[in-house]
Short mmCIF file of C-alpha atoms in Angstrom, two decimals:
data_model
loop_
_atom_site.label_atom_id
_atom_site.label_comp_id
_atom_site.label_asym_id
_atom_site.label_seq_id
_atom_site.Cartn_x
_atom_site.Cartn_y
_atom_site.Cartn_z
CA MET A 1 110.56 13.73 232.06
CA LEU A 2 113.23 11.07 232.63
CA MET A 3 116.52 11.02 230.78
CA LYS A 4 116.74 8.35 228.11
CA ASP A 5 119.66 6.05 227.40
CA PHE A 6 119.23 4.38 224.02
CA SER A 7 120.26 0.75 223.83
CA GLU A 8 120.92 -1.17 220.63
CA THR A 9 117.46 -2.69 220.99
CA ASP A 10 115.85 0.77 221.23
CA ILE A 11 117.60 1.89 218.04
CA GLU A 12 116.55 -1.24 216.17
CA ARG A 13 112.93 -0.75 217.29
CA VAL A 14 112.86 2.86 216.06
CA GLU A 15 114.47 1.85 212.75
CA SER A 16 111.86 -0.85 212.24
CA ILE A 17 109.08 1.67 212.92
CA ILE A 18 110.59 4.05 210.37
CA ASP A 19 111.04 1.30 207.78
CA ALA A 20 107.38 0.33 208.26
CA GLN A 21 106.37 4.01 207.90
CA ASP A 22 104.26 3.65 211.07
CA SER A 23 103.54 7.33 211.74
CA GLU A 24 101.48 6.84 214.88
CA ALA A 25 104.03 4.58 216.54
CA ALA A 26 106.78 7.04 215.61
CA ARG A 27 104.87 9.99 217.10
CA THR A 28 104.34 8.00 220.28
CA GLU A 29 108.03 7.13 220.39
CA VAL A 30 109.20 10.75 220.37
CA ALA A 31 106.29 12.38 222.20
CA GLU A 32 107.73 11.90 225.70
CA LEU A 33 111.36 12.39 224.79
CA HIS A 34 113.34 15.50 225.64
CA PRO A 35 114.68 17.39 222.58
CA ALA A 36 118.24 16.51 223.62
CA ASP A 37 117.30 12.80 223.68
CA ILE A 38 115.70 13.06 220.25
CA ALA A 39 118.87 14.69 218.94
CA GLU A 40 120.91 11.83 220.41
CA LEU A 41 118.58 9.32 218.74
CA PHE A 42 119.10 11.06 215.38
CA GLN A 43 122.84 10.41 215.60
CA SER A 44 122.13 6.68 215.27
CA LEU A 45 119.90 7.14 212.21
CA ASN A 46 120.73 7.93 208.61
CA LEU A 47 119.63 11.25 207.10
CA ARG A 48 116.49 9.85 205.45
CA GLN A 49 115.32 8.25 208.71
CA ALA A 50 116.09 11.37 210.76
CA GLU A 51 114.21 13.65 208.32
CA TRP A 52 111.15 11.41 208.36
CA LEU A 53 111.07 11.26 212.16
CA PHE A 54 111.76 14.99 212.50
CA ASN A 55 108.79 15.87 210.27
CA LEU A 56 106.46 13.84 212.52
CA ILE A 57 107.13 15.98 215.61
CA ASP A 58 103.89 17.96 216.02
CA ASP A 59 105.11 20.54 218.54
CA LYS A 60 106.85 23.24 216.50
CA GLU A 61 108.78 24.62 219.47
CA LYS A 62 110.01 21.13 220.26
CA LYS A 63 111.15 20.72 216.66
CA ALA A 64 113.10 23.96 216.91
CA ASP A 65 114.70 22.79 220.15
CA VAL A 66 115.65 19.45 218.58
CA LEU A 67 117.26 21.32 215.72
CA MET A 68 119.46 23.31 218.11
CA GLU A 69 120.39 20.23 220.15
CA LEU A 70 121.84 18.50 217.10
CA ASP A 71 125.54 18.61 216.30
CA GLU A 72 126.39 21.30 213.77
CA GLU A 73 127.03 18.81 210.96
CA ASP A 74 123.75 16.92 211.57
CA ARG A 75 121.86 20.22 211.77
CA LYS A 76 123.34 21.34 208.45
CA LYS A 77 122.16 18.14 206.78
CA LEU A 78 118.60 18.68 208.01
CA LEU A 79 118.62 22.35 207.02
CA GLU A 80 119.76 21.49 203.49
CA GLY A 81 116.41 19.74 202.98
CA MET A 82 114.41 22.85 204.00
CA ASP A 83 113.56 25.99 202.07
CA PRO A 84 114.27 29.47 203.52
CA GLU A 85 110.63 29.90 204.55
CA GLN A 86 110.71 26.76 206.71
CA ILE A 87 113.99 27.81 208.33
CA GLY A 88 112.54 31.27 208.98
CA HIS A 89 109.57 29.69 210.82
CA PHE A 90 111.94 27.76 213.07
CA ILE A 91 113.97 30.87 213.81
CA ASP A 92 110.77 32.61 214.94
CA LEU A 93 110.57 30.04 217.74
CA LEU A 94 114.19 30.35 218.90
CA ASP A 95 115.86 32.73 221.31
CA THR A 96 117.91 35.32 219.48
CA ASP A 97 121.30 33.84 220.51
CA ASP A 98 120.32 30.42 219.14
CA ALA A 99 118.81 32.02 216.04
CA VAL A 100 122.06 33.87 215.33
CA ASP A 101 124.07 30.66 215.77
CA LEU A 102 121.82 28.88 213.28
CA ILE A 103 121.97 31.68 210.70
CA GLN A 104 125.76 31.86 210.95
CA GLU A 105 125.90 28.20 209.91
CA LEU A 106 124.07 28.95 206.66
CA ASP A 107 125.75 29.86 203.39
CA GLU A 108 126.16 33.60 202.80
CA GLU A 109 123.67 33.64 199.92
CA ASP A 110 120.96 31.96 202.03
CA ARG A 111 121.18 34.20 205.12
CA ASP A 112 119.37 37.27 203.74
CA GLU A 113 116.57 35.15 202.28
CA VAL A 114 116.05 33.33 205.59
CA ILE A 115 116.01 36.60 207.57
CA GLN A 116 113.38 37.99 205.19
CA ASN A 117 111.16 34.99 206.03
CA ILE A 118 111.21 35.65 209.79
CA GLU A 119 107.66 36.73 210.66
CA ASP A 120 108.55 38.52 213.90
CA VAL A 121 109.95 41.81 212.58
CA GLU A 122 111.33 42.84 215.99
CA GLN A 123 113.21 39.56 216.36
CA ALA A 124 114.51 39.84 212.81
CA GLY A 125 115.88 43.27 213.68
CA ASP A 126 117.54 41.94 216.83
CA ILE A 127 119.11 39.11 214.84
CA VAL A 128 120.48 41.51 212.21
CA ASP A 129 122.00 43.62 215.01
CA LEU A 130 123.57 40.59 216.70
CA LEU A 131 125.07 39.36 213.44
CA GLN A 132 127.25 42.47 213.41
CA TYR A 133 129.24 41.20 216.39
CA ASP A 134 132.21 38.86 216.15
CA GLU A 135 130.97 35.37 217.02
CA ASP A 136 133.93 34.90 219.40
CA THR A 137 132.87 37.83 221.60
CA ALA A 138 130.20 38.43 224.23
CA GLY A 139 128.12 40.30 221.64
CA GLY A 140 128.13 37.30 219.35
CA MET A 141 127.06 34.97 222.17
CA MET A 142 124.40 37.08 223.89
CA GLY A 143 120.62 37.00 223.52
CA THR A 144 118.18 39.87 223.87
CA GLU A 145 115.44 37.99 225.76
CA MET A 146 115.43 39.34 229.33
CA ILE A 147 113.34 41.36 231.77
CA VAL A 148 114.34 45.01 231.98
CA VAL A 149 112.67 47.59 234.29
CA ASN A 150 113.30 51.26 234.95
CA GLU A 151 114.93 52.23 238.24
CA ASN A 152 112.20 54.79 239.00
CA LEU A 153 109.34 52.26 239.04
CA SER A 154 107.61 51.42 242.29
CA MET A 155 107.52 47.78 243.31
CA PRO A 156 103.84 47.27 242.31
CA ASP A 157 104.48 48.86 238.91
CA CYS A 158 107.66 46.82 238.57
CA LEU A 159 105.74 43.58 239.16
CA LYS A 160 103.18 44.56 236.51
CA GLU A 161 105.95 45.27 234.02
CA MET A 162 107.64 41.98 234.85
CA ARG A 163 104.43 40.03 234.27
CA ARG A 164 103.97 41.72 230.89
CA GLN A 165 107.51 40.92 229.70
CA ALA A 166 107.55 37.41 231.19
CA GLU A 167 104.75 36.26 228.90
CA GLU A 168 107.19 36.17 225.99
CA LEU A 169 110.09 34.50 227.86
CA ASP A 170 110.83 30.84 228.47
CA ASP A 171 113.32 31.39 231.29
CA ILE A 172 113.93 34.24 233.72
CA TYR A 173 117.35 34.53 235.32
CA TYR A 174 117.56 38.10 236.58
CA VAL A 175 115.56 41.32 236.52
CA TYR A 176 117.82 44.05 235.15
CA VAL A 177 117.38 47.65 236.23
CA THR A 178 118.24 50.52 233.86
CA ASP A 179 118.03 54.31 233.98
CA ASN A 180 116.14 56.54 231.56
CA ASP A 181 119.00 56.28 229.05
CA GLY A 182 118.98 52.48 229.07
CA LYS A 183 122.23 52.23 231.03
CA LEU A 184 122.56 49.24 233.36
CA ARG A 185 122.16 50.33 236.99
CA GLY A 186 121.62 47.09 238.89
CA ILE A 187 119.86 43.77 239.40
CA LEU A 188 116.65 43.25 241.35
CA PRO A 189 116.77 39.97 243.34
CA LEU A 190 113.57 37.99 243.95
CA LYS A 191 114.11 38.26 247.70
CA LYS A 192 113.86 42.06 247.54
CA MET A 193 110.52 41.81 245.74
CA ILE A 194 109.15 39.69 248.55
CA THR A 195 110.62 41.62 251.48
CA HIS A 196 110.01 45.13 250.07
CA PRO A 197 106.56 44.86 248.40
CA SER A 198 105.70 48.55 248.78
CA VAL A 199 109.01 50.31 248.32
CA SER A 200 108.69 53.69 246.61
CA LYS A 201 111.30 53.06 243.92
CA ILE A 202 113.20 49.89 243.05
CA LYS A 203 116.49 51.77 242.75
CA HIS A 204 116.50 51.96 246.55
CA VAL A 205 116.58 48.15 246.96
CA MET A 206 118.35 46.92 243.82
CA GLU A 207 121.86 45.49 243.89
CA ALA A 208 123.90 48.20 242.20
CA ASP A 209 126.91 47.75 239.89
CA PRO A 210 126.36 44.10 238.87
CA ILE A 211 129.08 42.04 237.18
CA ALA A 212 128.80 42.76 233.44
CA VAL A 213 130.84 42.43 230.26
CA ARG A 214 131.10 44.57 227.16
CA THR A 215 130.05 43.40 223.72
CA ASP A 216 133.67 43.07 222.55
CA THR A 217 134.81 40.94 225.51
CA PRO A 218 136.38 37.65 224.26
CA ILE A 219 134.42 34.48 224.96
CA ASP A 220 137.18 32.87 227.03
CA GLU A 221 137.17 35.89 229.36
CA VAL A 222 133.38 35.62 229.68
CA ALA A 223 133.70 31.96 230.69
CA ILE A 224 136.32 32.84 233.32
CA ASN A 225 133.99 35.45 234.83
CA PHE A 226 131.10 32.97 234.99
CA GLU A 227 133.26 30.54 236.93
CA LYS A 228 134.86 33.20 239.12
CA TYR A 229 131.59 34.78 240.25
CA ASP A 230 129.35 31.65 240.14
CA LEU A 231 126.85 33.24 237.77
CA VAL A 232 123.91 31.74 235.90
CA ALA A 233 123.54 34.78 233.63
CA MET A 234 125.54 37.91 232.92
CA PRO A 235 124.40 41.24 231.43
CA VAL A 236 126.15 42.63 228.35
CA VAL A 237 126.59 46.37 227.86
CA ASP A 238 127.84 48.49 224.99
CA SER A 239 130.67 51.04 225.05
CA ILE A 240 128.53 53.59 226.96
CA ASP A 241 127.12 51.04 229.45
CA ARG A 242 123.70 50.63 227.85
CA LEU A 243 122.20 47.17 228.46
CA VAL A 244 122.02 45.31 225.15
CA GLY A 245 121.66 41.65 226.11
CA GLN A 246 122.56 38.81 228.45
CA ILE A 247 124.61 35.64 228.29
CA THR A 248 123.32 32.52 230.06
CA VAL A 249 125.33 29.72 231.62
CA ASP A 250 124.12 27.09 229.13
CA ASP A 251 125.59 29.11 226.27
CA VAL A 252 128.89 29.39 228.13
CA MET A 253 128.97 25.63 228.83
CA ASP A 254 128.38 24.88 225.15
CA GLU A 255 131.17 27.24 224.13
CA VAL A 256 133.61 25.87 226.72
CA ARG A 257 132.90 22.32 225.53
CA GLU A 258 133.42 23.26 221.89
CA GLN A 259 136.62 25.15 222.73
CA SER A 260 137.93 22.19 224.73
CA GLU A 261 137.24 19.86 221.81
CA ARG A 262 139.05 22.22 219.40
CA ASP A 263 142.02 22.58 221.75
CA TYR A 264 142.25 18.81 222.26
CA GLN A 265 142.25 18.19 218.51
CA LEU A 266 144.81 20.93 217.94
CA ALA A 267 147.04 19.49 220.66
CA SER A 268 146.72 16.09 218.97
CA GLY A 269 147.88 17.44 215.61
CA ILE A 270 144.44 17.78 213.98
CA SER A 271 144.35 21.08 212.13
CA SER A 272 140.58 21.61 211.81
CA ASP A 273 137.38 20.73 213.67
CA VAL A 274 136.30 17.19 212.73
CA ASP A 275 134.53 14.31 214.43
CA ALA A 276 134.24 10.57 214.01
CA GLN A 277 131.25 10.85 211.64
CA ASP A 278 132.96 13.15 209.13
CA SER A 279 133.93 11.80 205.73
CA VAL A 280 137.24 10.06 205.09
CA TRP A 281 138.39 13.01 202.97
CA GLU A 282 137.52 15.61 205.64
CA GLN A 283 139.37 13.64 208.32
CA THR A 284 142.36 13.12 206.03
CA LYS A 285 142.61 16.87 205.30
CA ALA A 286 142.51 17.60 209.03
CA ARG A 287 145.19 15.07 209.96
CA ILE A 288 147.69 15.12 207.10
CA PRO A 289 149.34 18.56 207.62
CA TRP A 290 150.99 17.74 210.95
CA LEU A 291 151.82 14.22 209.80
CA LEU A 292 153.76 15.71 206.88
CA ILE A 293 155.46 18.16 209.23
CA GLY A 294 156.37 15.21 211.44
CA ILE A 295 157.89 13.45 208.42
CA ALA A 296 159.92 16.59 207.70
CA GLY A 297 161.14 16.62 211.29
CA GLY A 298 162.15 12.98 211.00
CA ILE A 299 164.10 13.69 207.82
CA VAL A 300 165.94 16.55 209.54
CA SER A 301 166.79 14.19 212.43
CA SER A 302 168.14 11.58 210.02
CA LEU A 303 170.33 14.21 208.33
CA ILE A 304 171.75 15.15 211.73
CA LEU A 305 172.59 11.50 212.41
CA VAL A 306 174.36 11.23 209.04
CA GLY A 307 176.87 13.79 210.28
CA PHE A 308 177.25 11.75 213.48
CA GLU A 309 177.72 8.45 211.62
CA ALA A 310 181.46 8.10 212.31
CA GLN A 311 181.03 8.53 216.07
CA ILE A 312 178.19 6.02 216.20
CA ALA A 313 180.22 3.52 214.18
CA ALA A 314 183.10 3.92 216.62
CA VAL A 315 180.96 3.89 219.78
CA THR A 316 177.73 2.03 219.02
CA ALA A 317 176.47 2.55 222.58
CA LEU A 318 175.76 6.20 221.71
CA ALA A 319 172.93 5.13 219.40
CA ILE A 320 171.15 3.24 222.18
CA PHE A 321 170.31 6.45 224.04
CA ILE A 322 168.98 8.54 221.11
CA PRO A 323 165.32 7.55 221.81
CA LEU A 324 165.86 8.41 225.50
CA ILE A 325 167.10 11.92 224.65
CA MET A 326 164.36 12.64 222.10
CA GLY A 327 161.53 11.12 224.15
CA THR A 328 162.48 12.98 227.33
CA GLY A 329 162.71 16.32 225.52
CA GLY A 330 159.29 15.85 223.94
CA ASN A 331 157.64 14.81 227.21
CA VAL A 332 159.15 17.65 229.22
CA GLY A 333 158.18 20.23 226.59
CA VAL A 334 154.59 19.06 226.41
CA GLN A 335 154.32 19.13 230.22
CA ALA A 336 155.58 22.72 230.40
CA SER A 337 153.36 23.95 227.57
CA ALA A 338 150.30 22.17 229.02
CA ILE A 339 150.76 23.97 232.36
CA VAL A 340 151.02 27.35 230.63
CA VAL A 341 148.07 26.71 228.29
CA GLN A 342 145.93 25.63 231.23
CA GLY A 343 146.89 28.76 233.17
CA LEU A 344 146.02 30.99 230.22
CA ALA A 345 142.69 29.20 229.72
CA ASN A 346 141.49 29.50 233.33
CA GLY A 347 142.80 33.05 233.81
CA ARG A 348 145.29 32.18 236.56
CA LEU A 349 148.21 33.11 234.33
CA ASP A 350 148.46 36.66 233.01
CA ILE A 351 150.35 37.25 229.77
CA LYS A 352 151.76 40.40 231.38
CA ASN A 353 153.67 38.19 233.82
CA ALA A 354 155.21 36.05 231.06
CA TRP A 355 158.81 36.47 232.21
CA GLY A 356 157.89 35.50 235.75
CA GLN A 357 156.36 32.26 234.48
CA ILE A 358 159.40 31.54 232.30
CA GLY A 359 161.67 32.11 235.29
CA ARG A 360 159.59 29.72 237.37
CA GLU A 361 159.75 27.09 234.64
CA PHE A 362 163.53 27.54 234.45
CA LEU A 363 163.86 26.75 238.16
CA VAL A 364 161.57 23.72 237.81
CA SER A 365 163.51 22.50 234.78
CA THR A 366 166.86 22.86 236.56
CA LEU A 367 165.70 20.75 239.48
CA ASN A 368 164.20 18.13 237.15
CA ALA A 369 167.33 18.12 235.02
CA VAL A 370 169.60 17.51 238.01
CA ILE A 371 167.53 14.55 239.21
CA ILE A 372 167.06 12.97 235.76
CA SER A 373 170.70 13.44 234.75
CA ALA A 374 172.00 11.95 238.00
CA VAL A 375 169.76 8.88 237.72
CA VAL A 376 170.69 8.29 234.06
CA PHE A 377 174.42 8.83 234.69
CA ILE A 378 174.44 6.18 237.42
CA TYR A 379 172.43 3.75 235.28
CA VAL A 380 174.63 4.15 232.18
CA PHE A 381 177.89 4.05 234.13
CA PHE A 382 177.10 0.73 235.78
CA THR A 383 175.51 -0.95 232.75
CA GLN A 384 177.91 0.00 229.94
CA PRO A 385 181.06 -2.09 229.54
CA GLY A 386 184.41 -0.87 228.25
CA GLY A 387 186.77 2.00 228.89
CA LEU A 388 184.47 4.67 227.43
CA ARG A 389 181.64 4.11 229.87
CA PHE A 390 182.45 7.31 231.79
CA THR A 391 182.49 9.34 228.58
CA ILE A 392 179.22 7.81 227.38
CA SER A 393 177.58 8.27 230.78
CA LEU A 394 178.68 11.90 230.93
CA ALA A 395 177.54 12.57 227.36
CA VAL A 396 174.05 11.19 228.01
CA ALA A 397 173.72 12.93 231.38
CA LEU A 398 174.90 16.35 230.17
CA SER A 399 172.73 16.08 227.06
CA LEU A 400 169.67 15.25 229.15
CA PHE A 401 170.43 18.15 231.48
CA ALA A 402 170.56 20.62 228.57
CA VAL A 403 167.58 19.08 226.77
CA VAL A 404 165.32 19.20 229.84
CA ILE A 405 166.11 22.87 230.47
CA PHE A 406 165.69 23.84 226.82
CA ALA A 407 162.47 21.84 226.37
CA THR A 408 160.88 23.25 229.52
CA VAL A 409 161.68 26.89 228.77
CA PHE A 410 160.76 26.48 225.11
CA GLY A 411 157.54 24.70 226.06
CA ALA A 412 156.56 27.62 228.30
CA LEU A 413 157.70 30.34 225.93
CA VAL A 414 155.84 29.15 222.82
CA PRO A 415 152.25 29.27 224.18
CA LEU A 416 152.92 32.64 225.80
CA THR A 417 154.18 33.96 222.47
CA LEU A 418 151.18 32.50 220.61
CA GLU A 419 148.81 34.07 223.13
CA ARG A 420 150.43 37.47 222.62
CA MET A 421 150.07 37.00 218.84
CA LYS A 422 146.35 36.12 219.28
CA ILE A 423 146.93 32.54 218.07
CA ASN A 424 145.41 29.61 219.95
CA PRO A 425 148.14 28.59 222.45
CA ALA A 426 146.85 24.99 222.44
CA LEU A 427 148.91 24.60 219.28
CA ALA A 428 151.97 24.56 221.56
CA THR A 429 150.92 21.36 223.34
CA GLY A 430 150.90 19.29 220.18
CA PRO A 431 153.28 18.05 217.50
CA PHE A 432 154.98 21.45 217.14
CA ILE A 433 156.65 21.13 220.56
CA GLN A 434 157.34 17.41 220.10
CA ILE A 435 159.02 17.79 216.71
CA THR A 436 161.05 20.85 217.71
CA ASN A 437 162.33 19.22 220.87
CA ASP A 438 163.21 16.02 219.00
CA VAL A 439 165.38 17.92 216.52
CA VAL A 440 166.98 20.25 219.07
CA GLY A 441 167.53 17.39 221.53
CA LEU A 442 169.31 15.39 218.86
CA ILE A 443 171.51 18.37 217.95
CA ILE A 444 172.43 18.83 221.62
CA TYR A 445 173.23 15.13 222.04
CA VAL A 446 175.35 15.02 218.88
CA GLY A 447 177.24 18.15 219.89
CA VAL A 448 177.91 17.08 223.48
CA ALA A 449 178.90 13.53 222.54
CA THR A 450 181.25 14.69 219.79
CA TRP A 451 182.91 17.20 222.10
CA LEU A 452 183.40 14.67 224.93
CA LEU A 453 184.70 11.95 222.62
CA SER A 454 187.29 14.31 221.17
CA LEU A 455 188.20 15.40 224.69
CA PHE A 456 188.48 12.04 226.45
CA ALA A 457 188.92 9.42 223.74
#
């Protein structure tokens, strides 16, 4: 099946088919498409058109897959037009991890009714168990579909057991080996099955002590382990090492993408998860908080300048360099915080070594401050006329030196503090750092300039 890129002409053709209510042509249109391509097509249609086309998909499993490929907001709109019995039928066709994700998107009052309409009682039980876990942990991400064999089985018996379990699975990543108590003992690679067809017990050829995570492991730590060990799936165990599920790489990729989108929006001053298709009101609510905080920061800056009004009136050249001071502080702070946030996200920076990182940032900031201050001092000294050019040059250079050091250390310290407080450190790469550094930078500039003018003038 080839990937599909929808052109404007393709969209118009599908819309014309829907408007004409040509069911056969519509079925033909979607029959050869991958569920992900159908979901992409739905993004270009209105809700009425998407519902009509969705109901024409004959393959129930494909319909369920399309549902899970949709963005959360689009999926919610489709689900609102279904009764609990219909949703329960779809959940019967999904893996447990996807089923849990879908149920968590429903309103509280609808969840129990949907679960009661799941025909597969065993799957319903698994879903209820998985709903007990925090959705931001390995337990909340895992699924229960996997092949599990006992370590005391012979290879022929193991193959029989695998065939029996595989009939109910869409994908097989690993064969997990457990003891009589259900505790994870190892993984049985395909190569061992081929090269040891008559081994007495599989525990003699399995790979013992596989990489695993506990149910309460945070999702970001799970993602780091997947990257570190190049895994396609990872077993999940409970507090006494019993195998309870597995996490697959596609689930991790989805979570990493969603987390990256949230972090990017937070760093841009957007307080909640929104996208371009959300309503004007939803987008306004997400954007306005930090804009108002920015206004407050601007008012504080203007009040600081009021107290500096006499000096500016006497030496107007001082006002020229206010944007330079504020802009440099903001840029330096965002750079420092971005480095720290990236290190925390990829696991290369340990919160336990916070002071070491702050010390490193202090050394970096000192070197940057020396270079920047020297360059600006030379520029100001040779471009400003009058007898106060040395004083002005020194005021700007010393202010920049102090601002760069403060902004760098502050930019590193804030995300580390947020991480320790279990708050998303991406907040530190956004307007919070920019506004704080603007205000503090202005205070430093005003203080240094006032002191030097009283000293030399």
